mmCIF file of C-alpha atoms in Angstrom:
data_model
loop_
_atom_site.group_PDB
_atom_site.id
_atom_site.type_symbol
_atom_site.label_atom_id
_atom_site.label_comp_id
_atom_site.label_asym_id
_atom_site.label_seq_id
_atom_site.Cartn_x
_atom_site.Cartn_y
_atom_site.Cartn_z
ATOM 1 C CA MET V 1 -50.290 -17.001 23.118
ATOM 2 C CA LYS V 2 -49.687 -14.501 20.336
ATOM 3 C CA ALA V 3 -46.581 -13.745 22.442
ATOM 4 C CA ILE V 4 -45.459 -17.387 22.468
ATOM 5 C CA THR V 5 -46.216 -17.622 18.507
ATOM 6 C CA ASN V 6 -44.302 -14.359 18.038
ATOM 7 C CA LEU V 7 -41.624 -15.845 19.917
ATOM 8 C CA THR V 8 -41.333 -18.996 17.953
ATOM 9 C CA LEU V 9 -41.839 -17.184 14.865
ATOM 10 C CA ALA V 10 -38.654 -14.585 15.852
ATOM 11 C CA GLY V 11 -36.675 -17.956 16.647
ATOM 12 C CA LEU V 12 -37.108 -19.907 13.567
ATOM 13 C CA SER V 13 -36.457 -16.531 11.757
ATOM 14 C CA LEU V 14 -33.130 -16.353 13.347
ATOM 15 C CA ALA V 15 -32.239 -19.686 12.852
ATOM 16 C CA ALA V 16 -33.274 -19.025 8.967
ATOM 17 C CA GLY V 17 -30.931 -15.906 9.148
ATOM 18 C CA VAL V 18 -27.970 -17.963 10.327
ATOM 19 C CA ALA V 19 -28.803 -21.143 7.920
ATOM 20 C CA GLY V 20 -28.415 -18.614 5.188
ATOM 21 C CA ALA V 21 -25.208 -16.982 6.326
ATOM 22 C CA VAL V 22 -23.797 -20.561 6.618
ATOM 23 C CA VAL V 23 -25.160 -21.284 3.305
ATOM 24 C CA ALA V 24 -23.576 -17.794 1.651
ATOM 25 C CA ALA V 25 -20.200 -18.464 3.719
ATOM 26 C CA PRO V 26 -18.326 -19.712 0.717
ATOM 27 C CA LEU V 27 -19.226 -16.453 -1.247
ATOM 28 C CA PHE V 28 -17.194 -14.854 1.269
ATOM 29 C CA HIS V 29 -14.289 -16.995 1.020
ATOM 30 C CA HIS V 30 -14.162 -18.559 -2.235
ATOM 31 C CA HIS V 31 -13.429 -14.996 -4.048
ATOM 32 C CA GLN V 32 -9.791 -15.131 -2.837
ATOM 33 C CA GLU V 33 -7.491 -13.642 -5.555
ATOM 34 C CA PRO V 34 -4.085 -12.164 -4.918
ATOM 35 C CA ALA V 35 -5.099 -8.650 -3.999
ATOM 36 C CA GLY V 36 -2.248 -6.676 -2.551
ATOM 37 C CA ARG V 37 1.757 -7.087 -2.792
ATOM 38 C CA LEU V 38 2.689 -3.977 -0.851
ATOM 39 C CA THR V 39 1.262 -2.686 2.124
ATOM 40 C CA ALA V 40 2.509 0.237 4.845
ATOM 41 C CA MET V 41 2.302 1.508 8.078
ATOM 42 C CA TRP V 42 1.399 5.351 7.295
ATOM 43 C CA ALA V 43 3.355 8.013 9.322
ATOM 44 C CA ASN V 44 0.041 9.803 9.552
ATOM 45 C CA ASP V 45 -3.391 8.759 10.015
ATOM 46 C CA TYR V 46 -6.470 10.436 10.422
ATOM 47 C CA ALA V 47 -9.916 10.002 12.056
ATOM 48 C CA THR V 48 -11.751 12.528 10.337
ATOM 49 C CA LEU V 49 -12.133 14.577 7.192
ATOM 50 C CA SER V 50 -11.235 18.003 8.652
ATOM 51 C CA GLU V 51 -8.289 16.223 10.543
ATOM 52 C CA MET V 52 -6.870 15.079 6.971
ATOM 53 C CA THR V 53 -7.841 18.688 5.557
ATOM 54 C CA ASN V 54 -5.992 20.533 8.397
ATOM 55 C CA ASP V 55 -3.099 18.192 7.880
ATOM 56 C CA ALA V 56 -2.905 18.915 3.858
ATOM 57 C CA ASP V 57 -0.926 21.752 2.381
ATOM 58 C CA ALA V 58 -3.454 21.877 -0.366
ATOM 59 C CA VAL V 59 -6.546 19.601 -1.376
ATOM 60 C CA VAL V 60 -7.046 19.856 -5.289
ATOM 61 C CA LEU V 61 -9.160 18.471 -8.160
ATOM 62 C CA GLY V 62 -6.983 17.809 -11.338
ATOM 63 C CA ARG V 63 -6.145 15.689 -14.260
ATOM 64 C CA VAL V 64 -3.201 12.938 -14.581
ATOM 65 C CA THR V 65 -1.208 13.935 -17.494
ATOM 66 C CA GLN V 66 1.282 11.584 -17.317
ATOM 67 C CA THR V 67 3.481 9.058 -15.127
ATOM 68 C CA VAL V 68 7.248 8.637 -15.285
ATOM 69 C CA PRO V 69 9.683 6.238 -13.524
ATOM 70 C CA GLY V 70 11.376 8.206 -10.821
ATOM 71 C CA ARG V 71 14.360 7.396 -8.159
ATOM 72 C CA THR V 72 15.204 3.855 -6.988
ATOM 73 C CA VAL V 73 16.477 3.678 -3.404
ATOM 74 C CA GLU V 74 19.416 1.060 -3.371
ATOM 75 C CA PHE V 75 20.470 -1.221 -0.591
ATOM 76 C CA ALA V 76 23.587 -0.676 1.145
ATOM 77 C CA ASP V 77 25.375 -3.397 -1.290
ATOM 78 C CA GLY V 78 23.967 -1.370 -4.119
ATOM 79 C CA ARG V 79 20.917 -3.525 -5.178
ATOM 80 C CA PRO V 80 17.807 -1.819 -6.395
ATOM 81 C CA ALA V 81 15.770 -1.859 -2.919
ATOM 82 C CA LEU V 82 12.866 0.422 -4.079
ATOM 83 C CA PRO V 83 11.116 2.163 -7.010
ATOM 84 C CA PHE V 84 9.063 5.529 -6.900
ATOM 85 C CA THR V 85 7.033 7.004 -9.801
ATOM 86 C CA PHE V 86 6.349 10.626 -10.781
ATOM 87 C CA VAL V 87 2.995 11.696 -11.159
ATOM 88 C CA ASP V 88 2.181 14.807 -13.019
ATOM 89 C CA VAL V 89 -1.442 16.147 -12.226
ATOM 90 C CA GLU V 90 -2.526 19.317 -13.777
ATOM 91 C CA VAL V 91 -4.590 21.124 -11.143
ATOM 92 C CA THR V 92 -7.991 22.420 -12.090
ATOM 93 C CA GLN V 93 -9.545 23.344 -8.610
ATOM 94 C CA VAL V 94 -7.729 24.423 -5.483
ATOM 95 C CA LEU V 95 -10.147 23.403 -2.529
ATOM 96 C CA SER V 96 -8.278 24.144 0.148
ATOM 97 C CA GLY V 97 -4.745 25.623 0.649
ATOM 98 C CA GLU V 98 -2.203 26.651 -2.098
ATOM 99 C CA ALA V 99 -0.935 24.511 -5.008
ATOM 100 C CA PRO V 100 0.601 25.582 -8.417
ATOM 101 C CA ALA V 101 -1.121 24.974 -11.524
ATOM 102 C CA PHE V 102 0.716 21.655 -12.182
ATOM 103 C CA VAL V 103 2.152 19.197 -9.284
ATOM 104 C CA THR V 104 4.138 16.456 -9.490
ATOM 105 C CA ILE V 105 3.775 13.740 -6.854
ATOM 106 C CA GLU V 106 6.170 11.106 -5.681
ATOM 107 C CA GLN V 107 4.531 7.752 -5.379
ATOM 108 C CA THR V 108 5.776 4.701 -3.775
ATOM 109 C CA GLY V 109 6.047 2.127 -6.110
ATOM 110 C CA GLY V 110 6.698 1.455 -9.881
ATOM 111 C CA SER V 111 8.540 -0.923 -12.009
ATOM 112 C CA PHE V 112 10.753 -3.405 -9.918
ATOM 113 C CA LEU V 113 12.541 -6.345 -11.279
ATOM 114 C CA GLY V 114 10.331 -6.761 -14.167
ATOM 115 C CA LYS V 115 6.763 -6.689 -12.082
ATOM 116 C CA GLU V 116 4.727 -3.624 -11.157
ATOM 117 C CA ILE V 117 4.522 -3.012 -7.748
ATOM 118 C CA PHE V 118 2.228 -0.544 -6.043
ATOM 119 C CA PHE V 119 0.407 -0.242 -2.496
ATOM 120 C CA GLU V 120 -2.569 -2.287 -2.576
ATOM 121 C CA ASP V 121 -4.303 0.405 -0.344
ATOM 122 C CA ASP V 122 -3.542 3.541 -2.462
ATOM 123 C CA GLY V 123 -5.408 2.880 -5.208
ATOM 124 C CA GLY V 124 -2.507 1.293 -7.381
ATOM 125 C CA ALA V 125 -0.765 3.192 -10.262
ATOM 126 C CA TYR V 126 -2.156 6.219 -11.631
ATOM 127 C CA GLN V 127 -3.265 6.432 -15.518
ATOM 128 C CA ALA V 128 -2.989 9.525 -17.569
ATOM 129 C CA GLY V 129 -6.227 11.016 -18.023
ATOM 130 C CA ASP V 130 -7.403 10.107 -14.073
ATOM 131 C CA GLU V 131 -9.528 12.828 -13.081
ATOM 132 C CA VAL V 132 -8.313 13.159 -9.281
ATOM 133 C CA LEU V 133 -9.096 14.748 -5.850
ATOM 134 C CA LEU V 134 -5.994 14.596 -3.617
ATOM 135 C CA PHE V 135 -4.817 15.819 -0.257
ATOM 136 C CA LEU V 136 -0.998 17.146 -0.695
ATOM 137 C CA GLN V 137 1.667 17.451 1.335
ATOM 138 C CA GLU V 138 4.798 19.538 -0.162
ATOM 139 C CA GLN V 139 7.950 17.296 0.352
ATOM 140 C CA GLU V 140 10.230 19.766 2.172
ATOM 141 C CA GLY V 141 13.076 20.752 -0.245
ATOM 142 C CA THR V 142 12.011 18.542 -3.623
ATOM 143 C CA GLY V 143 9.224 20.748 -5.071
ATOM 144 C CA LEU V 144 7.653 17.414 -5.140
ATOM 145 C CA TYR V 145 4.127 16.594 -3.412
ATOM 146 C CA LEU V 146 2.878 13.305 -1.797
ATOM 147 C CA VAL V 147 -0.441 11.862 -0.916
ATOM 148 C CA PRO V 148 0.460 11.334 2.852
ATOM 149 C CA HIS V 149 -2.307 8.597 3.292
ATOM 150 C CA PRO V 150 -4.277 6.590 1.023
ATOM 151 C CA ALA V 151 -7.530 7.995 2.508
ATOM 152 C CA GLY V 152 -6.620 11.026 0.584
ATOM 153 C CA ARG V 153 -6.845 9.763 -2.704
ATOM 154 C CA PHE V 154 -10.365 9.983 -4.679
ATOM 155 C CA SER V 155 -10.824 9.334 -8.423
ATOM 156 C CA VAL V 156 -13.493 11.597 -9.984
ATOM 157 C CA GLU V 157 -15.927 9.773 -12.214
ATOM 158 C CA SER V 158 -19.272 11.255 -13.645
ATOM 159 C CA GLY V 159 -19.107 14.012 -11.019
ATOM 160 C CA ARG V 160 -18.793 11.734 -8.043
ATOM 161 C CA LEU V 161 -15.439 10.965 -5.768
ATOM 162 C CA LEU V 162 -14.611 7.072 -5.541
ATOM 163 C CA ALA V 163 -12.214 6.967 -2.447
ATOM 164 C CA ALA V 164 -9.174 4.773 -3.033
ATOM 165 C CA LEU V 165 -9.650 3.414 0.776
ATOM 166 C CA PRO V 166 -13.745 3.905 0.919
ATOM 167 C CA ASP V 167 -13.674 2.191 4.572
ATOM 168 C CA HIS V 168 -11.519 4.752 6.192
ATOM 169 C CA PRO V 169 -13.190 7.106 8.509
ATOM 170 C CA ALA V 170 -11.522 10.102 7.129
ATOM 171 C CA ALA V 171 -12.431 9.038 3.301
ATOM 172 C CA GLN V 172 -16.053 8.300 4.033
ATOM 173 C CA ALA V 173 -17.344 11.673 4.348
ATOM 174 C CA LEU V 174 -16.529 12.101 0.554
ATOM 175 C CA ASP V 175 -16.944 8.602 -1.135
ATOM 176 C CA TYR V 176 -19.307 8.510 -3.619
ATOM 177 C CA ARG V 177 -20.325 11.906 -3.004
ATOM 178 C CA SER V 178 -20.700 15.106 -5.695
ATOM 179 C CA VAL V 179 -17.612 17.258 -6.443
ATOM 180 C CA LYS V 180 -20.180 19.924 -5.531
ATOM 181 C CA LEU V 181 -20.711 18.655 -2.060
ATOM 182 C CA ALA V 182 -16.612 18.224 -1.567
ATOM 183 C CA ARG V 183 -16.253 21.661 -2.524
ATOM 184 C CA SER V 184 -18.491 22.658 0.122
ATOM 185 C CA LEU V 185 -17.285 20.257 2.969
ATOM 186 C CA ILE V 186 -13.595 21.440 2.450
ATOM 187 C CA GLY V 187 -13.721 24.918 1.687
ATOM 188 C CA ARG V 188 -13.907 26.711 -1.329
ATOM 189 C CA MET P 1 -50.575 -7.795 13.087
ATOM 190 C CA LYS P 2 -49.465 -9.386 10.283
ATOM 191 C CA PHE P 3 -47.347 -6.747 9.168
ATOM 192 C CA GLY P 4 -45.946 -6.540 12.861
ATOM 193 C CA ARG P 5 -45.124 -10.103 12.395
ATOM 194 C CA LEU P 6 -43.359 -9.694 9.359
ATOM 195 C CA VAL P 7 -41.169 -7.094 10.556
ATOM 196 C CA LEU P 8 -40.384 -9.131 13.326
ATOM 197 C CA CYS P 9 -39.315 -12.211 11.318
ATOM 198 C CA SER P 10 -37.233 -10.363 8.913
ATOM 199 C CA GLY P 11 -35.484 -8.463 11.907
ATOM 200 C CA ALA P 12 -34.796 -11.465 13.386
ATOM 201 C CA ALA P 13 -33.283 -13.320 9.940
ATOM 202 C CA ALA P 14 -31.272 -10.088 9.223
ATOM 203 C CA LEU P 15 -30.077 -10.351 12.852
ATOM 204 C CA GLY P 16 -29.031 -13.973 12.468
ATOM 205 C CA PHE P 17 -27.166 -13.610 8.923
ATOM 206 C CA VAL P 18 -25.355 -10.361 10.336
ATOM 207 C CA LEU P 19 -24.096 -11.737 13.491
ATOM 208 C CA THR P 20 -22.944 -15.144 11.709
ATOM 209 C CA THR P 21 -21.474 -13.568 8.831
ATOM 210 C CA ALA P 22 -19.395 -11.006 11.296
ATOM 211 C CA GLY P 23 -18.198 -14.142 12.910
ATOM 212 C CA ILE P 24 -17.089 -15.581 9.682
ATOM 213 C CA ALA P 25 -15.550 -12.531 8.242
ATOM 214 C CA SER P 26 -13.507 -11.670 11.512
ATOM 215 C CA ALA P 27 -12.057 -15.010 12.283
ATOM 216 C CA SER P 28 -8.610 -14.340 11.155
ATOM 217 C CA ASN P 29 -6.416 -11.481 9.886
ATOM 218 C CA GLN P 30 -4.723 -13.032 6.706
ATOM 219 C CA TRP P 31 -3.533 -10.525 4.215
ATOM 220 C CA SER P 32 -5.781 -11.360 1.331
ATOM 221 C CA CYS P 33 -5.149 -15.002 0.862
ATOM 222 C CA TRP P 34 -1.261 -14.868 1.132
ATOM 223 C CA HIS P 35 0.282 -17.351 3.013
ATOM 224 C CA TRP P 36 3.688 -19.827 3.008
ATOM 225 C CA GLU P 37 3.596 -23.515 1.680
ATOM 226 C CA LYS P 38 5.932 -24.297 4.353
ATOM 227 C CA SER P 39 6.639 -23.431 7.913
ATOM 228 C CA THR P 40 10.517 -23.330 7.879
ATOM 229 C CA ILE P 41 11.598 -19.855 5.727
ATOM 230 C CA GLY P 42 15.053 -18.572 5.219
ATOM 231 C CA THR P 43 15.383 -15.200 6.732
ATOM 232 C CA GLN P 44 18.157 -12.267 6.859
ATOM 233 C CA THR P 45 18.521 -9.201 8.475
ATOM 234 C CA ALA P 46 20.456 -7.080 6.212
ATOM 235 C CA ALA P 47 20.735 -4.065 8.265
ATOM 236 C CA GLY P 48 23.442 -3.407 10.753
ATOM 237 C CA GLY P 49 23.781 -1.796 13.820
ATOM 238 C CA TYR P 50 20.595 -0.445 15.846
ATOM 239 C CA TRP P 51 18.542 -1.392 13.071
ATOM 240 C CA GLY P 52 20.141 -4.784 12.687
ATOM 241 C CA THR P 53 18.997 -5.263 16.362
ATOM 242 C CA ILE P 54 15.568 -4.394 16.236
ATOM 243 C CA ILE P 55 14.881 -6.409 12.993
ATOM 244 C CA GLY P 56 16.772 -9.676 14.146
ATOM 245 C CA SER P 57 14.478 -9.414 17.521
ATOM 246 C CA GLU P 58 11.570 -9.052 16.093
ATOM 247 C CA PHE P 59 12.220 -11.758 13.596
ATOM 248 C CA SER P 60 13.157 -14.007 16.850
ATOM 249 C CA GLN P 61 9.718 -12.965 18.556
ATOM 250 C CA TRP P 62 7.841 -14.285 15.582
ATOM 251 C CA GLU P 63 9.732 -17.412 15.501
ATOM 252 C CA SER P 64 9.314 -18.252 19.477
ATOM 253 C CA GLY P 65 5.818 -17.237 19.598
ATOM 254 C CA THR P 66 4.417 -19.022 16.243
ATOM 255 C CA CYS P 67 4.824 -22.041 14.595
ATOM 256 C CA VAL P 68 7.219 -20.983 12.020
ATOM 257 C CA ASN P 69 10.712 -21.495 11.676
ATOM 258 C CA PHE P 70 13.545 -19.347 10.590
ATOM 259 C CA SER P 71 16.314 -20.514 8.951
ATOM 260 C CA GLY P 72 19.460 -18.587 7.276
ATOM 261 C CA GLY P 73 18.434 -17.630 3.857
ATOM 262 C CA SER P 74 17.065 -14.785 2.024
ATOM 263 C CA GLU P 75 12.937 -15.609 1.585
ATOM 264 C CA ILE P 76 12.330 -13.019 3.927
ATOM 265 C CA VAL P 77 14.631 -9.963 3.844
ATOM 266 C CA GLY P 78 14.368 -7.493 6.809
ATOM 267 C CA ASP P 79 15.999 -3.780 6.026
ATOM 268 C CA ALA P 80 16.092 -0.493 6.909
ATOM 269 C CA GLY P 81 17.086 2.780 4.936
ATOM 270 C CA PHE P 82 16.562 6.244 4.275
ATOM 271 C CA TYR P 83 13.460 6.506 1.668
ATOM 272 C CA GLY P 84 12.823 9.989 2.353
ATOM 273 C CA ALA P 85 9.384 11.900 3.029
ATOM 274 C CA THR P 86 7.534 8.853 1.738
ATOM 275 C CA GLY P 87 4.346 8.839 4.227
ATOM 276 C CA TRP P 88 5.150 5.637 5.410
ATOM 277 C CA LEU P 89 7.288 4.459 8.263
ATOM 278 C CA GLY P 90 7.732 0.967 6.876
ATOM 279 C CA ILE P 91 6.381 -1.355 4.174
ATOM 280 C CA ALA P 92 6.240 -4.921 3.640
ATOM 281 C CA ARG P 93 6.196 -6.147 -0.098
ATOM 282 C CA ILE P 94 5.733 -9.683 -1.816
ATOM 283 C CA LEU P 95 8.128 -9.805 -4.269
ATOM 284 C CA ASP P 96 7.921 -13.257 -5.954
ATOM 285 C CA TYR P 97 4.804 -15.640 -5.518
ATOM 286 C CA ASP P 98 2.661 -18.405 -6.578
ATOM 287 C CA ALA P 99 -0.482 -16.635 -7.837
ATOM 288 C CA GLY P 100 -2.190 -19.989 -8.451
ATOM 289 C CA ALA P 101 -1.931 -21.003 -4.640
ATOM 290 C CA CYS P 102 -1.444 -17.440 -3.115
ATOM 291 C CA ALA P 103 1.703 -18.517 -2.175
ATOM 292 C CA ILE P 104 4.163 -16.081 -0.910
ATOM 293 C CA LEU P 105 8.037 -17.309 -2.532
ATOM 294 C CA LYS P 106 9.907 -14.285 -1.596
ATOM 295 C CA ALA P 107 9.232 -11.083 0.622
ATOM 296 C CA ASP P 108 10.689 -8.210 2.361
ATOM 297 C CA ALA P 109 10.354 -5.651 5.306
ATOM 298 C CA LEU P 110 11.730 -2.527 4.972
ATOM 299 C CA MET P 111 11.970 0.302 7.677
ATOM 300 C CA ASN P 112 12.047 3.988 6.926
ATOM 301 C CA GLN P 113 14.837 5.320 8.794
ATOM 302 C CA SER P 114 13.983 8.890 7.346
ATOM 303 C CA TYR P 115 10.874 9.008 9.624
ATOM 304 C CA LEU P 116 11.883 6.489 12.438
ATOM 305 C CA ASP P 117 15.190 7.930 13.222
ATOM 306 C CA GLY P 118 14.122 11.080 14.061
ATOM 307 C CA GLY P 119 13.351 11.848 17.654
ATOM 308 C CA SER P 120 9.695 11.625 17.320
ATOM 309 C CA TYR P 121 9.497 8.061 17.288
ATOM 310 C CA SER P 122 10.572 5.703 20.331
ATOM 311 C CA GLU P 123 12.100 2.250 20.557
ATOM 312 C CA THR P 124 8.962 0.941 21.040
ATOM 313 C CA ALA P 125 7.467 2.533 18.093
ATOM 314 C CA ASP P 126 10.513 1.109 16.017
ATOM 315 C CA ARG P 127 9.986 -2.663 17.250
ATOM 316 C CA HIS P 128 6.104 -1.960 16.484
ATOM 317 C CA VAL P 129 6.808 -1.055 12.985
ATOM 318 C CA ALA P 130 9.414 -3.954 12.446
ATOM 319 C CA CYS P 131 7.291 -6.521 14.381
ATOM 320 C CA GLN P 132 4.092 -5.360 12.169
ATOM 321 C CA GLU P 133 6.039 -5.527 8.712
ATOM 322 C CA ILE P 134 7.508 -9.064 9.433
ATOM 323 C CA GLY P 135 4.168 -9.898 10.213
ATOM 324 C CA HIS P 136 2.984 -8.949 6.734
ATOM 325 C CA THR P 137 5.603 -10.865 5.365
ATOM 326 C CA ILE P 138 4.107 -14.151 6.871
ATOM 327 C CA GLY P 139 0.797 -13.252 5.673
ATOM 328 C CA LEU P 140 -0.891 -10.983 8.289
ATOM 329 C CA ASP P 141 -3.180 -8.183 7.605
ATOM 330 C CA HIS P 142 -3.629 -5.036 9.848
ATOM 331 C CA ARG P 143 -6.048 -4.971 13.156
ATOM 332 C CA LYS P 144 -7.247 -1.774 13.727
ATOM 333 C CA GLY P 145 -9.395 -0.360 16.901
ATOM 334 C CA PRO P 146 -7.672 0.043 20.563
ATOM 335 C CA LYS P 147 -8.960 -3.222 21.656
ATOM 336 C CA ASN P 148 -6.013 -4.857 19.220
ATOM 337 C CA GLN P 149 -3.166 -4.484 21.312
ATOM 338 C CA THR P 150 -0.764 -5.820 19.023
ATOM 339 C CA CYS P 151 1.958 -4.813 16.496
ATOM 340 C CA MET P 152 -0.344 -5.569 13.785
ATOM 341 C CA ASN P 153 -2.360 -2.629 14.753
ATOM 342 C CA ASP P 154 -1.724 0.227 12.310
ATOM 343 C CA GLN P 155 -3.419 3.023 14.056
ATOM 344 C CA THR P 156 -0.767 2.827 16.940
ATOM 345 C CA LEU P 157 2.735 2.475 17.589
ATOM 346 C CA GLY P 158 2.452 1.312 21.204
ATOM 347 C CA PHE P 159 2.706 -2.400 20.598
ATOM 348 C CA PRO P 160 5.951 -4.012 20.069
ATOM 349 C CA ASN P 161 4.482 -7.531 20.189
ATOM 350 C CA PHE P 162 1.726 -9.833 18.213
ATOM 351 C CA ASP P 163 -0.789 -11.565 20.130
ATOM 352 C CA ALA P 164 -2.515 -14.885 20.468
ATOM 353 C CA HIS P 165 -4.830 -14.045 17.540
ATOM 354 C CA ASP P 166 -2.040 -13.014 15.028
ATOM 355 C CA ALA P 167 -0.172 -16.313 16.225
ATOM 356 C CA ASP P 168 -3.564 -18.494 15.691
ATOM 357 C CA THR P 169 -3.814 -16.914 12.537
ATOM 358 C CA VAL P 170 -0.029 -17.830 11.222
ATOM 359 C CA ALA P 171 -0.919 -21.170 12.429
ATOM 360 C CA ALA P 172 -4.316 -21.746 10.528
ATOM 361 C CA ILE P 173 -2.716 -20.203 7.016
ATOM 362 C CA THR P 174 0.756 -21.827 6.898
ATOM 363 C CA VAL P 175 1.171 -25.040 5.406
ATOM 364 C CA GLY P 176 3.008 -27.423 7.531
ATOM 365 C CA CYS P 177 2.575 -25.882 11.012
ATOM 366 C CA ASN P 178 0.125 -28.458 12.248
ATOM 367 C CA GLY P 179 1.227 -31.954 11.436
ATOM 368 C CA GLY P 180 2.830 -31.293 8.374
ATOM 369 C CA GLY P 181 3.870 -34.315 5.883
ATOM 370 C CA ASN P 182 0.029 -34.685 4.786
ATOM 371 C CA GLY P 183 0.277 -32.792 1.613
ATOM 372 C CA GLY P 184 -0.368 -29.426 3.101
ATOM 373 C CA CYS P 185 -3.847 -30.702 4.082
ATOM 374 C CA ASP P 186 -3.546 -29.774 7.613
ATOM 375 C CA ASN P 187 -3.684 -25.815 8.445
ATOM 376 C CA GLY P 188 -5.929 -26.814 11.625
ATOM 377 C CA GLY P 189 -8.686 -24.325 10.845
ATOM 378 C CA GLU P 190 -11.126 -26.947 9.418
ATOM 379 C CA ARG P 191 -12.538 -28.345 12.455
ATOM 380 C CA GLY P 192 -15.939 -28.855 14.062
ATOM 381 C CA ARG P 193 -19.396 -29.979 12.727
ATOM 382 C CA ARG P 194 -20.133 -26.762 10.800
ATOM 383 C CA LYS P 195 -16.747 -26.205 9.218
ATOM 384 C CA CYS P 196 -16.538 -30.033 7.993
ATOM 385 C CA ASN P 197 -19.867 -30.078 6.276
ATOM 386 C CA ASP P 198 -20.276 -26.798 4.714
ATOM 387 C CA GLY P 199 -18.485 -27.831 1.467
ATOM 388 C CA PHE P 200 -15.564 -25.345 1.290
ATOM 389 C CA ASP P 201 -12.365 -24.631 2.256
ATOM 390 C CA ASN P 202 -12.041 -22.889 5.770
ATOM 391 C CA ASP P 203 -8.305 -22.965 6.143
ATOM 392 C CA GLY P 204 -7.204 -22.701 2.591
ATOM 393 C CA ASP P 205 -4.979 -25.601 2.480
ATOM 394 C CA GLY P 206 -6.679 -27.087 -0.542
ATOM 395 C CA CYS P 207 -8.821 -29.814 1.229
ATOM 396 C CA ILE P 208 -12.485 -29.534 1.849
ATOM 397 C CA ASP P 209 -14.629 -30.881 4.926
ATOM 398 C CA GLY P 210 -14.071 -34.701 5.031
ATOM 399 C CA ALA P 211 -10.753 -34.799 3.007
ATOM 400 C CA ASP P 212 -9.090 -32.565 5.251
ATOM 401 C CA PRO P 213 -7.224 -34.436 8.194
ATOM 402 C CA ASP P 214 -8.761 -31.802 10.677
ATOM 403 C CA CYS P 215 -12.122 -33.078 10.081
ATOM 404 C CA GLN P 216 -11.097 -37.010 10.210
#
């Protein structure tokens, strides 16, 4: 008898859960704002933090000092095709690999035909003063660096890391963790 | 004993909520709320040679396998170029849009030959990237995991074709794909007793429940 009662209660509770979800469904759907206007297929993706660390030339903590417009690639007919932005970062600590005291990152995106356009999933435009942790690769022959996958970009707020791509498996190990823990997980 | 029942009931309710919301959230792979407000879209393949052939054939694939029609024009431009060591193989971007309606007005799909023309990438990989970037320009988002054998999967390069799920999503989000001529009130996704009585716009066509022809 008790088993039947428990089963009935469980069934009713399950139904209540389903009903709750249906009632809550508009909350999932109605917050539809235009989120991103640039998306990519990345050349390298990482399953784990150690994979991403091993692929980086350097993992650094630093502060963005300025952003300036970079090159614009043109279409074959001379029309502007795609802007880039230079992001200057003062490196405060190298956690893995080697990097100079100041690095310039080339970020895809920038001002284009009167609009600011950046990737939706890499944290968007950098701002001067941003405290960051970045997984960097050096661009061959240019002296510039890039963040090869948005999972390798974190902002630092109140001593905690906030991933640009928090759902990514390689970023999850550091997201919302302390800088101190990042140091121990990454290397130095 | 009462505590045991409480745990049982809470667990069952949570299970029901999670299972149901998971079903709702995974229904489509729309890129945010982006979509076209019409099903005939002007396209242009700007690249020539090898990349012209690849991009052109991927436009054809999307046209033949979905409800959208591509005509001459430049609302969506597909091109390839040498963008350098940027980290990405291809990008899609929305250049002009109606923010209020979340409607795409102009977009393009750009392939990065700096990577793709190297020996590491096969023609299948090239087609996968072109197919994916064009898919974004008609409102689709990435899909992940080994089960999703579609070009919209951004974790592999082995699938140069989209799948039925992608085609269904295009049909559900593109105004005019099903029926048309009814003020855009028919994206085909507002069907069934639950969706027609839940008080919200399931298919993003601006019509809710009984006001949507899908429910009539």
